[in-house]
Amino acid sequence: MVESKLIYSQLLKKLKSFPDREAKNISLKYMFLKFNITSSDLLLNKKFTWGENQEKSFINDIDQILKKVPVQYVTSSEFFYDSKFYINKNTLIPRPETEELVNNVIKLERSNVKKEILDIGTGCGCIAITISNHIKSNVVGIDSSMEAIKVAKKNNSLTSNKVKFIYSKVEEYKPHKFFDVIISNPPYIPKSDIEKVDDIVLKNEPHDALFVDSDPIYFYKTILSFAQDYLNENGVIYFEINQNYVGLLISMLRGCKYSITKDFYGEQRFLRVTSFTSKTI
Ligand SMILES: C[S@@+](CC[C@H](N)C(=O)[O-])C[C@H]1O[C@@H](n2cnc3c(N)ncnc32)[C@H](O)[C@@H]1O
């Protein structure tokens, strides 16, 4: 066993090339993701198991962190909503904004009636699995990346195994049923905006999960067109959006019923569409 404060202070010392605050944030996150040690555990100097294996991977992990690999990829995990998810370099690191998206869906869609729900661009499956654990539902998650689907299936088997994950592009997906709710956090950064993206994101996260070729609202159009065929009459679509292209989305949605809401940082981030016409697309 080892005292958590000892490992935390060793980590801080090794990360002295980072600005103080960043070193502290990375170290706290690492302690939690790797050893399940929370800030309060640290205050109490909780002990945890420490052997040769932990020592070896600790050294290796520090090396990766110093090479500016995000701590989530170093530990192959991220906490999302109320659970830890396995991730790897084929999946985006789930973001706090997406937790807010999921929270909105849970608040508005929870009911006694079982719902059919689809998550488009599921990545590691964090949206689909969390929704399936909080809403009475059958949930399907699709993704165009086979490697992402493997990760989502692994997370499914590590939890309640309730979601059906399918390897498919949205453009080619032809389900045999209708959905009550469609959720998507699609790629929404046009390639022309690449220079605005942080280096750490560019160097580490999958570009297919981040970027869209040239039309920033391509996936919103594609998903609305899909929804025309597969969303139930009173169905609802929830999107995460790029605040820089809200104007384009509003033009696309002329004549539709929708609402756009802000995230925790005050950015327009969530789009909820409750009715649309064929003219929209
Ligand atoms: C922004 S990531 C979202 C991942 C996860 N849902 C989340 O919120 O953290 C977008 C995902 O869409 C997938 N994707 C990209 N193009 C797609 C397409 N044509 N059809 C389905 N999924 C696609 C990517 O592989 C990626 O996993």
PDB file of C-alpha atoms and ligand atoms in Angstrom:
ATOM      1  CA  MET A   1       0.000   0.000   0.000  1.00  0.00           C
ATOM      2  CA  VAL A   2       1.087   3.571  -0.583  1.00  0.00           C
ATOM      3  CA  GLU A   3      -0.084   6.962   0.678  1.00  0.00           C
ATOM      4  CA  SER A   4      -1.913   8.866  -2.061  1.00  0.00           C
ATOM      5  CA  LYS A   5      -0.260  12.192  -1.082  1.00  0.00           C
ATOM      6  CA  LEU A   6       3.155  10.671  -1.741  1.00  0.00           C
ATOM      7  CA  ILE A   7       2.281   9.590  -5.305  1.00  0.00           C
ATOM      8  CA  TYR A   8       0.494  12.887  -5.990  1.00  0.00           C
ATOM      9  CA  SER A   9       3.491  14.951  -4.875  1.00  0.00           C
ATOM     10  CA  GLN A  10       5.879  12.764  -6.931  1.00  0.00           C
ATOM     11  CA  LEU A  11       3.684  13.374  -9.932  1.00  0.00           C
ATOM     12  CA  LEU A  12       3.582  17.140  -9.359  1.00  0.00           C
ATOM     13  CA  LYS A  13       7.359  17.206  -9.075  1.00  0.00           C
ATOM     14  CA  LYS A  14       7.779  15.351 -12.388  1.00  0.00           C
ATOM     15  CA  LEU A  15       5.393  17.751 -14.114  1.00  0.00           C
ATOM     16  CA  LYS A  16       7.227  20.908 -13.115  1.00  0.00           C
ATOM     17  CA  SER A  17       7.728  21.836 -16.788  1.00  0.00           C
ATOM     18  CA  PHE A  18       3.940  22.488 -16.954  1.00  0.00           C
ATOM     19  CA  PRO A  19       2.399  25.691 -15.557  1.00  0.00           C
ATOM     20  CA  ASP A  20       1.457  25.105 -11.882  1.00  0.00           C
ATOM     21  CA  ARG A  21      -2.278  25.042 -12.375  1.00  0.00           C
ATOM     22  CA  GLU A  22      -2.087  22.663 -15.349  1.00  0.00           C
ATOM     23  CA  ALA A  23       0.266  20.320 -13.488  1.00  0.00           C
ATOM     24  CA  LYS A  24      -2.184  20.259 -10.588  1.00  0.00           C
ATOM     25  CA  ASN A  25      -5.188  19.590 -12.826  1.00  0.00           C
ATOM     26  CA  ILE A  26      -3.411  16.835 -14.725  1.00  0.00           C
ATOM     27  CA  SER A  27      -2.184  15.217 -11.512  1.00  0.00           C
ATOM     28  CA  LEU A  28      -5.621  15.270  -9.862  1.00  0.00           C
ATOM     29  CA  LYS A  29      -7.209  13.832 -12.992  1.00  0.00           C
ATOM     30  CA  TYR A  30      -4.529  11.150 -13.259  1.00  0.00           C
ATOM     31  CA  MET A  31      -4.963  10.122  -9.615  1.00  0.00           C
ATOM     32  CA  PHE A  32      -8.681   9.726 -10.170  1.00  0.00           C
ATOM     33  CA  LEU A  33      -8.648   8.018 -13.564  1.00  0.00           C
ATOM     34  CA  LYS A  34      -5.746   5.719 -12.781  1.00  0.00           C
ATOM     35  CA  PHE A  35      -6.188   4.911  -9.089  1.00  0.00           C
ATOM     36  CA  ASN A  36      -9.734   6.051  -8.299  1.00  0.00           C
ATOM     37  CA  ILE A  37      -8.299   8.531  -5.790  1.00  0.00           C
ATOM     38  CA  THR A  38     -10.537  11.619  -5.517  1.00  0.00           C
ATOM     39  CA  SER A  39      -9.542  15.043  -4.164  1.00  0.00           C
ATOM     40  CA  SER A  40     -11.145  14.182  -0.822  1.00  0.00           C
ATOM     41  CA  ASP A  41      -9.256  10.862  -0.726  1.00  0.00           C
ATOM     42  CA  LEU A  42      -6.099  12.921  -1.200  1.00  0.00           C
ATOM     43  CA  LEU A  43      -7.007  15.248   1.650  1.00  0.00           C
ATOM     44  CA  LEU A  44      -7.463  12.188   3.842  1.00  0.00           C
ATOM     45  CA  ASN A  45      -4.237  10.731   2.429  1.00  0.00           C
ATOM     46  CA  LYS A  46      -6.041   7.491   1.566  1.00  0.00           C
ATOM     47  CA  LYS A  47      -3.754   4.522   0.891  1.00  0.00           C
ATOM     48  CA  PHE A  48      -4.027   2.332  -2.164  1.00  0.00           C
ATOM     49  CA  THR A  49      -2.351  -0.781  -3.588  1.00  0.00           C
ATOM     50  CA  TRP A  50       1.109  -0.152  -4.995  1.00  0.00           C
ATOM     51  CA  GLY A  51       3.412  -2.808  -6.396  1.00  0.00           C
ATOM     52  CA  GLU A  52       5.982  -3.351  -9.107  1.00  0.00           C
ATOM     53  CA  ASN A  53       3.350  -3.103 -11.873  1.00  0.00           C
ATOM     54  CA  GLN A  54       1.984   0.206 -10.611  1.00  0.00           C
ATOM     55  CA  GLU A  55       5.518   1.569 -10.321  1.00  0.00           C
ATOM     56  CA  LYS A  56       6.344   0.565 -13.919  1.00  0.00           C
ATOM     57  CA  SER A  57       3.179   1.969 -15.437  1.00  0.00           C
ATOM     58  CA  PHE A  58       3.530   5.143 -13.338  1.00  0.00           C
ATOM     59  CA  ILE A  59       6.954   5.811 -14.882  1.00  0.00           C
ATOM     60  CA  ASN A  60       5.670   5.053 -18.346  1.00  0.00           C
ATOM     61  CA  ASP A  61       2.576   7.236 -17.851  1.00  0.00           C
ATOM     62  CA  ILE A  62       4.647  10.214 -16.676  1.00  0.00           C
ATOM     63  CA  ASP A  63       6.742   9.852 -19.781  1.00  0.00           C
ATOM     64  CA  GLN A  64       3.588  10.029 -21.949  1.00  0.00           C
ATOM     65  CA  ILE A  65       2.180  13.013 -20.034  1.00  0.00           C
ATOM     66  CA  LEU A  66       5.483  14.861 -20.482  1.00  0.00           C
ATOM     67  CA  LYS A  67       5.159  14.184 -24.223  1.00  0.00           C
ATOM     68  CA  LYS A  68       1.816  16.062 -24.016  1.00  0.00           C
ATOM     69  CA  VAL A  69      -0.443  13.035 -24.462  1.00  0.00           C
ATOM     70  CA  PRO A  70      -3.799  13.867 -22.816  1.00  0.00           C
ATOM     71  CA  VAL A  71      -4.127  12.145 -19.446  1.00  0.00           C
ATOM     72  CA  GLN A  72      -7.336  10.478 -20.674  1.00  0.00           C
ATOM     73  CA  TYR A  73      -5.413   8.634 -23.396  1.00  0.00           C
ATOM     74  CA  VAL A  74      -2.592   7.844 -20.973  1.00  0.00           C
ATOM     75  CA  THR A  75      -5.071   6.161 -18.620  1.00  0.00           C
ATOM     76  CA  SER A  76      -7.386   4.947 -21.451  1.00  0.00           C
ATOM     77  CA  SER A  77     -10.362   6.380 -19.614  1.00  0.00           C
ATOM     78  CA  GLU A  78     -12.595   9.362 -18.988  1.00  0.00           C
ATOM     79  CA  PHE A  79     -15.340   9.972 -16.484  1.00  0.00           C
ATOM     80  CA  PHE A  80     -18.619  10.881 -18.160  1.00  0.00           C
ATOM     81  CA  TYR A  81     -21.844  11.815 -16.352  1.00  0.00           C
ATOM     82  CA  ASP A  82     -21.794   9.110 -13.681  1.00  0.00           C
ATOM     83  CA  SER A  83     -19.422   6.425 -14.937  1.00  0.00           C
ATOM     84  CA  LYS A  84     -15.909   5.833 -16.134  1.00  0.00           C
ATOM     85  CA  PHE A  85     -15.599   4.915 -19.815  1.00  0.00           C
ATOM     86  CA  TYR A  86     -12.801   3.117 -21.601  1.00  0.00           C
ATOM     87  CA  ILE A  87     -11.403   5.184 -24.479  1.00  0.00           C
ATOM     88  CA  ASN A  88      -8.495   4.933 -26.906  1.00  0.00           C
ATOM     89  CA  LYS A  89      -7.003   6.989 -29.713  1.00  0.00           C
ATOM     90  CA  ASN A  90      -9.796   5.959 -32.075  1.00  0.00           C
ATOM     91  CA  THR A  91     -12.387   7.723 -29.953  1.00  0.00           C
ATOM     92  CA  LEU A  92     -12.868  11.344 -29.005  1.00  0.00           C
ATOM     93  CA  ILE A  93     -12.370  12.226 -25.347  1.00  0.00           C
ATOM     94  CA  PRO A  94     -15.927  12.846 -24.083  1.00  0.00           C
ATOM     95  CA  ARG A  95     -16.434  16.516 -23.178  1.00  0.00           C
ATOM     96  CA  PRO A  96     -18.309  18.196 -20.288  1.00  0.00           C
ATOM     97  CA  GLU A  97     -20.601  19.932 -22.827  1.00  0.00           C
ATOM     98  CA  THR A  98     -21.730  16.503 -23.995  1.00  0.00           C
ATOM     99  CA  GLU A  99     -22.566  15.591 -20.393  1.00  0.00           C
ATOM    100  CA  GLU A 100     -24.838  18.655 -20.429  1.00  0.00           C
ATOM    101  CA  LEU A 101     -26.438  17.445 -23.673  1.00  0.00           C
ATOM    102  CA  VAL A 102     -27.111  14.069 -22.060  1.00  0.00           C
ATOM    103  CA  ASN A 103     -28.459  15.725 -18.933  1.00  0.00           C
ATOM    104  CA  ASN A 104     -30.918  17.771 -21.049  1.00  0.00           C
ATOM    105  CA  VAL A 105     -32.101  14.639 -22.851  1.00  0.00           C
ATOM    106  CA  ILE A 106     -32.565  12.749 -19.581  1.00  0.00           C
ATOM    107  CA  LYS A 107     -34.515  15.625 -18.023  1.00  0.00           C
ATOM    108  CA  LEU A 108     -36.834  16.050 -21.002  1.00  0.00           C
ATOM    109  CA  GLU A 109     -37.281  12.489 -22.213  1.00  0.00           C
ATOM    110  CA  ARG A 110     -37.569  10.416 -19.045  1.00  0.00           C
ATOM    111  CA  SER A 111     -40.994   8.764 -18.926  1.00  0.00           C
ATOM    112  CA  ASN A 112     -42.795   5.552 -18.052  1.00  0.00           C
ATOM    113  CA  VAL A 113     -43.192   4.701 -21.696  1.00  0.00           C
ATOM    114  CA  LYS A 114     -40.284   2.861 -23.288  1.00  0.00           C
ATOM    115  CA  LYS A 115     -38.587   4.963 -25.980  1.00  0.00           C
ATOM    116  CA  GLU A 116     -36.655   3.993 -29.096  1.00  0.00           C
ATOM    117  CA  ILE A 117     -33.482   6.103 -29.122  1.00  0.00           C
ATOM    118  CA  LEU A 118     -30.668   6.463 -31.656  1.00  0.00           C
ATOM    119  CA  ASP A 119     -27.228   7.989 -31.034  1.00  0.00           C
ATOM    120  CA  ILE A 120     -25.502   8.949 -34.301  1.00  0.00           C
ATOM    121  CA  GLY A 121     -21.678   9.111 -34.179  1.00  0.00           C
ATOM    122  CA  THR A 122     -21.535   7.232 -30.905  1.00  0.00           C
ATOM    123  CA  GLY A 123     -17.719   7.147 -30.474  1.00  0.00           C
ATOM    124  CA  CYS A 124     -16.929   5.354 -27.204  1.00  0.00           C
ATOM    125  CA  GLY A 125     -20.681   4.992 -26.573  1.00  0.00           C
ATOM    126  CA  CYS A 126     -20.803   7.460 -23.664  1.00  0.00           C
ATOM    127  CA  ILE A 127     -24.074   9.112 -24.767  1.00  0.00           C
ATOM    128  CA  ALA A 128     -25.862   5.892 -25.718  1.00  0.00           C
ATOM    129  CA  ILE A 129     -24.850   3.926 -22.611  1.00  0.00           C
ATOM    130  CA  THR A 130     -25.614   6.766 -20.186  1.00  0.00           C
ATOM    131  CA  ILE A 131     -29.025   7.356 -21.780  1.00  0.00           C
ATOM    132  CA  SER A 132     -29.828   3.635 -21.630  1.00  0.00           C
ATOM    133  CA  ASN A 133     -29.063   3.668 -17.906  1.00  0.00           C
ATOM    134  CA  HIS A 134     -31.316   6.649 -17.158  1.00  0.00           C
ATOM    135  CA  ILE A 135     -34.255   6.415 -19.552  1.00  0.00           C
ATOM    136  CA  LYS A 136     -36.591   3.473 -20.065  1.00  0.00           C
ATOM    137  CA  SER A 137     -35.513   2.761 -23.625  1.00  0.00           C
ATOM    138  CA  ASN A 138     -34.049   0.644 -26.371  1.00  0.00           C
ATOM    139  CA  VAL A 139     -30.922   2.451 -27.507  1.00  0.00           C
ATOM    140  CA  VAL A 140     -28.959   1.985 -30.734  1.00  0.00           C
ATOM    141  CA  GLY A 141     -25.573   3.646 -31.331  1.00  0.00           C
ATOM    142  CA  ILE A 142     -24.007   3.874 -34.781  1.00  0.00           C
ATOM    143  CA  ASP A 143     -20.582   5.025 -35.943  1.00  0.00           C
ATOM    144  CA  SER A 144     -18.653   5.018 -39.217  1.00  0.00           C
ATOM    145  CA  SER A 145     -15.486   3.958 -37.390  1.00  0.00           C
ATOM    146  CA  MET A 146     -15.133   0.214 -36.752  1.00  0.00           C
ATOM    147  CA  GLU A 147     -12.484   0.940 -34.096  1.00  0.00           C
ATOM    148  CA  ALA A 148     -14.885   3.271 -32.262  1.00  0.00           C
ATOM    149  CA  ILE A 149     -17.630   0.637 -32.370  1.00  0.00           C
ATOM    150  CA  LYS A 150     -15.206  -1.881 -30.802  1.00  0.00           C
ATOM    151  CA  VAL A 151     -14.599   0.590 -27.944  1.00  0.00           C
ATOM    152  CA  ALA A 152     -18.341   1.232 -27.520  1.00  0.00           C
ATOM    153  CA  LYS A 153     -18.998  -2.523 -27.395  1.00  0.00           C
ATOM    154  CA  LYS A 154     -16.294  -2.940 -24.781  1.00  0.00           C
ATOM    155  CA  ASN A 155     -17.900  -0.201 -22.645  1.00  0.00           C
ATOM    156  CA  ASN A 156     -21.271  -1.858 -23.155  1.00  0.00           C
ATOM    157  CA  SER A 157     -19.980  -5.191 -21.906  1.00  0.00           C
ATOM    158  CA  LEU A 158     -18.307  -3.506 -18.920  1.00  0.00           C
ATOM    159  CA  THR A 159     -21.662  -1.941 -17.938  1.00  0.00           C
ATOM    160  CA  SER A 160     -25.214  -3.126 -18.407  1.00  0.00           C
ATOM    161  CA  ASN A 161     -24.853  -4.374 -22.002  1.00  0.00           C
ATOM    162  CA  LYS A 162     -28.163  -2.781 -22.976  1.00  0.00           C
ATOM    163  CA  VAL A 163     -27.188  -0.837 -26.111  1.00  0.00           C
ATOM    164  CA  LYS A 164     -27.055  -2.202 -29.643  1.00  0.00           C
ATOM    165  CA  PHE A 165     -23.952  -0.830 -31.403  1.00  0.00           C
ATOM    166  CA  ILE A 166     -23.791  -0.897 -35.182  1.00  0.00           C
ATOM    167  CA  TYR A 167     -20.918  -0.122 -37.509  1.00  0.00           C
ATOM    168  CA  SER A 168     -22.510   2.131 -40.133  1.00  0.00           C
ATOM    169  CA  LYS A 169     -22.272   5.561 -41.650  1.00  0.00           C
ATOM    170  CA  VAL A 170     -25.438   7.563 -41.043  1.00  0.00           C
ATOM    171  CA  GLU A 171     -25.688   8.033 -44.823  1.00  0.00           C
ATOM    172  CA  GLU A 172     -26.016   4.246 -45.257  1.00  0.00           C
ATOM    173  CA  TYR A 173     -27.982   3.285 -42.157  1.00  0.00           C
ATOM    174  CA  LYS A 174     -31.387   1.758 -42.985  1.00  0.00           C
ATOM    175  CA  PRO A 175     -32.985   0.647 -39.719  1.00  0.00           C
ATOM    176  CA  HIS A 176     -36.071  -1.556 -39.570  1.00  0.00           C
ATOM    177  CA  LYS A 177     -37.781   0.671 -37.033  1.00  0.00           C
ATOM    178  CA  PHE A 178     -38.667   4.248 -36.167  1.00  0.00           C
ATOM    179  CA  PHE A 179     -37.120   6.276 -33.366  1.00  0.00           C
ATOM    180  CA  ASP A 180     -38.699   8.552 -30.768  1.00  0.00           C
ATOM    181  CA  VAL A 181     -35.450  10.360 -30.046  1.00  0.00           C
ATOM    182  CA  ILE A 182     -32.326  10.932 -32.127  1.00  0.00           C
ATOM    183  CA  ILE A 183     -29.220  12.347 -30.444  1.00  0.00           C
ATOM    184  CA  SER A 184     -26.022  13.373 -32.130  1.00  0.00           C
ATOM    185  CA  ASN A 185     -22.770  15.094 -31.356  1.00  0.00           C
ATOM    186  CA  PRO A 186     -21.441  14.900 -34.915  1.00  0.00           C
ATOM    187  CA  PRO A 187     -18.106  16.126 -36.282  1.00  0.00           C
ATOM    188  CA  TYR A 188     -18.674  19.878 -36.565  1.00  0.00           C
ATOM    189  CA  ILE A 189     -15.384  21.635 -37.269  1.00  0.00           C
ATOM    190  CA  PRO A 190     -14.872  22.442 -40.960  1.00  0.00           C
ATOM    191  CA  LYS A 191     -11.371  21.542 -42.153  1.00  0.00           C
ATOM    192  CA  SER A 192     -10.840  25.213 -43.017  1.00  0.00           C
ATOM    193  CA  ASP A 193     -10.939  25.968 -39.244  1.00  0.00           C
ATOM    194  CA  ILE A 194      -8.118  23.530 -38.473  1.00  0.00           C
ATOM    195  CA  GLU A 195      -5.748  26.295 -37.354  1.00  0.00           C
ATOM    196  CA  LYS A 196      -8.225  27.306 -34.611  1.00  0.00           C
ATOM    197  CA  VAL A 197      -7.962  23.868 -32.975  1.00  0.00           C
ATOM    198  CA  ASP A 198      -5.578  23.341 -30.023  1.00  0.00           C
ATOM    199  CA  ASP A 199      -2.388  21.472 -30.832  1.00  0.00           C
ATOM    200  CA  ILE A 200      -3.016  18.841 -28.162  1.00  0.00           C
ATOM    201  CA  VAL A 201      -6.390  18.030 -29.753  1.00  0.00           C
ATOM    202  CA  LEU A 202      -4.990  18.003 -33.301  1.00  0.00           C
ATOM    203  CA  LYS A 203      -2.087  15.739 -32.417  1.00  0.00           C
ATOM    204  CA  ASN A 204      -4.049  13.233 -30.379  1.00  0.00           C
ATOM    205  CA  GLU A 205      -7.736  12.995 -31.181  1.00  0.00           C
ATOM    206  CA  PRO A 206      -9.203  11.229 -34.262  1.00  0.00           C
ATOM    207  CA  HIS A 207      -9.699  13.733 -37.064  1.00  0.00           C
ATOM    208  CA  ASP A 208     -12.746  11.845 -38.393  1.00  0.00           C
ATOM    209  CA  ALA A 209     -14.472  12.570 -35.097  1.00  0.00           C
ATOM    210  CA  LEU A 210     -13.688  16.289 -35.194  1.00  0.00           C
ATOM    211  CA  PHE A 211     -13.710  17.496 -38.769  1.00  0.00           C
ATOM    212  CA  VAL A 212     -16.202  17.798 -41.534  1.00  0.00           C
ATOM    213  CA  ASP A 213     -14.950  18.438 -45.083  1.00  0.00           C
ATOM    214  CA  SER A 214     -16.227  21.883 -46.028  1.00  0.00           C
ATOM    215  CA  ASP A 215     -19.888  22.326 -45.105  1.00  0.00           C
ATOM    216  CA  PRO A 216     -20.005  22.935 -41.328  1.00  0.00           C
ATOM    217  CA  ILE A 217     -23.658  21.850 -41.141  1.00  0.00           C
ATOM    218  CA  TYR A 218     -23.300  18.769 -43.377  1.00  0.00           C
ATOM    219  CA  PHE A 219     -24.167  16.319 -40.571  1.00  0.00           C
ATOM    220  CA  TYR A 220     -27.152  18.363 -39.385  1.00  0.00           C
ATOM    221  CA  LYS A 221     -28.616  18.288 -42.904  1.00  0.00           C
ATOM    222  CA  THR A 222     -27.834  14.580 -43.272  1.00  0.00           C
ATOM    223  CA  ILE A 223     -29.369  13.692 -39.912  1.00  0.00           C
ATOM    224  CA  LEU A 224     -32.511  15.775 -40.556  1.00  0.00           C
ATOM    225  CA  SER A 225     -32.890  13.999 -43.880  1.00  0.00           C
ATOM    226  CA  PHE A 226     -32.468  10.635 -42.120  1.00  0.00           C
ATOM    227  CA  ALA A 227     -35.024  11.735 -39.509  1.00  0.00           C
ATOM    228  CA  GLN A 228     -37.612  12.391 -42.226  1.00  0.00           C
ATOM    229  CA  ASP A 229     -37.693   8.665 -42.874  1.00  0.00           C
ATOM    230  CA  TYR A 230     -37.021   7.225 -39.431  1.00  0.00           C
ATOM    231  CA  LEU A 231     -38.239   9.631 -36.717  1.00  0.00           C
ATOM    232  CA  ASN A 232     -41.703   9.079 -35.246  1.00  0.00           C
ATOM    233  CA  GLU A 233     -44.264  11.818 -35.770  1.00  0.00           C
ATOM    234  CA  ASN A 234     -43.781  13.319 -32.310  1.00  0.00           C
ATOM    235  CA  GLY A 235     -40.093  12.509 -32.235  1.00  0.00           C
ATOM    236  CA  VAL A 236     -37.374  14.886 -31.063  1.00  0.00           C
ATOM    237  CA  ILE A 237     -33.788  15.447 -32.241  1.00  0.00           C
ATOM    238  CA  TYR A 238     -31.052  16.645 -29.905  1.00  0.00           C
ATOM    239  CA  PHE A 239     -27.777  17.953 -31.313  1.00  0.00           C
ATOM    240  CA  GLU A 240     -24.562  19.343 -29.962  1.00  0.00           C
ATOM    241  CA  ILE A 241     -23.586  22.262 -32.218  1.00  0.00           C
ATOM    242  CA  ASN A 242     -20.694  24.542 -33.125  1.00  0.00           C
ATOM    243  CA  GLN A 243     -21.453  28.057 -31.840  1.00  0.00           C
ATOM    244  CA  ASN A 244     -19.630  29.572 -34.835  1.00  0.00           C
ATOM    245  CA  TYR A 245     -22.205  28.204 -37.294  1.00  0.00           C
ATOM    246  CA  VAL A 246     -25.470  28.876 -35.470  1.00  0.00           C
ATOM    247  CA  GLY A 247     -26.476  31.338 -38.231  1.00  0.00           C
ATOM    248  CA  LEU A 248     -26.279  28.601 -40.883  1.00  0.00           C
ATOM    249  CA  LEU A 249     -28.300  26.237 -38.696  1.00  0.00           C
ATOM    250  CA  ILE A 250     -30.976  28.891 -38.135  1.00  0.00           C
ATOM    251  CA  SER A 251     -31.269  29.458 -41.908  1.00  0.00           C
ATOM    252  CA  MET A 252     -31.600  25.707 -42.450  1.00  0.00           C
ATOM    253  CA  LEU A 253     -34.323  25.500 -39.785  1.00  0.00           C
ATOM    254  CA  ARG A 254     -36.588  28.250 -41.149  1.00  0.00           C
ATOM    255  CA  GLY A 255     -40.188  27.105 -40.603  1.00  0.00           C
ATOM    256  CA  CYS A 256     -39.224  24.444 -38.047  1.00  0.00           C
ATOM    257  CA  LYS A 257     -39.858  24.257 -34.332  1.00  0.00           C
ATOM    258  CA  TYR A 258     -36.579  24.285 -32.485  1.00  0.00           C
ATOM    259  CA  SER A 259     -34.691  25.761 -29.569  1.00  0.00           C
ATOM    260  CA  ILE A 260     -31.030  26.578 -29.118  1.00  0.00           C
ATOM    261  CA  THR A 261     -29.593  26.687 -25.610  1.00  0.00           C
ATOM    262  CA  LYS A 262     -26.271  27.636 -24.099  1.00  0.00           C
ATOM    263  CA  ASP A 263     -23.747  25.460 -22.326  1.00  0.00           C
ATOM    264  CA  PHE A 264     -22.090  26.030 -18.974  1.00  0.00           C
ATOM    265  CA  TYR A 265     -19.521  28.339 -20.629  1.00  0.00           C
ATOM    266  CA  GLY A 266     -22.275  30.534 -22.110  1.00  0.00           C
ATOM    267  CA  GLU A 267     -21.782  29.272 -25.705  1.00  0.00           C
ATOM    268  CA  GLN A 268     -24.758  28.357 -27.904  1.00  0.00           C
ATOM    269  CA  ARG A 269     -24.227  24.602 -27.847  1.00  0.00           C
ATOM    270  CA  PHE A 270     -27.448  22.594 -27.955  1.00  0.00           C
ATOM    271  CA  LEU A 271     -30.110  22.358 -30.628  1.00  0.00           C
ATOM    272  CA  ARG A 272     -33.419  20.617 -30.002  1.00  0.00           C
ATOM    273  CA  VAL A 273     -35.647  20.140 -33.047  1.00  0.00           C
ATOM    274  CA  THR A 274     -39.261  19.168 -32.443  1.00  0.00           C
ATOM    275  CA  SER A 275     -40.702  19.561 -35.912  1.00  0.00           C
ATOM    276  CA  PHE A 276     -39.276  20.101 -39.363  1.00  0.00           C
ATOM    277  CA  THR A 277     -40.511  20.165 -42.917  1.00  0.00           C
ATOM    278  CA  SER A 278     -39.150  18.531 -46.056  1.00  0.00           C
ATOM    279  CA  LYS A 279     -38.193  22.076 -47.161  1.00  0.00           C
ATOM    280  CA  THR A 280     -35.630  22.160 -44.348  1.00  0.00           C
ATOM    281  CA  ILE A 281     -33.288  19.810 -46.174  1.00  0.00           C
TER     282      ILE A 281
HETATM  283  C1  LIG B   1     -17.643  14.382 -32.164  1.00  0.00           C
HETATM  284  S1  LIG B   1     -17.476  12.623 -32.181  1.00  0.00           S
HETATM  285  C2  LIG B   1     -18.687  12.189 -30.935  1.00  0.00           C
HETATM  286  C3  LIG B   1     -18.322  10.973 -30.133  1.00  0.00           C
HETATM  287  C4  LIG B   1     -19.236  10.746 -28.917  1.00  0.00           C
HETATM  288  N1  LIG B   1     -20.610  10.600 -29.318  1.00  0.00           N
HETATM  289  C5  LIG B   1     -19.119  11.908 -27.945  1.00  0.00           C
HETATM  290  O1  LIG B   1     -20.042  12.721 -27.886  1.00  0.00           O
HETATM  291  O2  LIG B   1     -18.105  12.006 -27.246  1.00  0.00           O
HETATM  292  C6  LIG B   1     -18.273  12.221 -33.706  1.00  0.00           C
HETATM  293  C7  LIG B   1     -18.354  10.738 -34.052  1.00  0.00           C
HETATM  294  O3  LIG B   1     -19.026  10.622 -35.308  1.00  0.00           O
HETATM  295  C8  LIG B   1     -18.431   9.562 -36.062  1.00  0.00           C
HETATM  296  N2  LIG B   1     -18.732   9.783 -37.474  1.00  0.00           N
HETATM  297  C9  LIG B   1     -18.062  10.551 -38.383  1.00  0.00           C
HETATM  298  N3  LIG B   1     -18.657  10.486 -39.575  1.00  0.00           N
HETATM  299  C10 LIG B   1     -19.740   9.682 -39.439  1.00  0.00           C
HETATM  300  C11 LIG B   1     -20.760   9.219 -40.332  1.00  0.00           C
HETATM  301  N4  LIG B   1     -20.772   9.591 -41.619  1.00  0.00           N
HETATM  302  N5  LIG B   1     -21.716   8.387 -39.845  1.00  0.00           N
HETATM  303  C12 LIG B   1     -21.701   7.995 -38.538  1.00  0.00           C
HETATM  304  N6  LIG B   1     -20.766   8.386 -37.664  1.00  0.00           N
HETATM  305  C13 LIG B   1     -19.797   9.226 -38.099  1.00  0.00           C
HETATM  306  C14 LIG B   1     -16.951   9.641 -35.699  1.00  0.00           C
HETATM  307  O4  LIG B   1     -16.299   8.417 -35.955  1.00  0.00           O
HETATM  308  C15 LIG B   1     -17.029  10.009 -34.210  1.00  0.00           C
HETATM  309  O5  LIG B   1     -17.002   8.870 -33.397  1.00  0.00           O
END
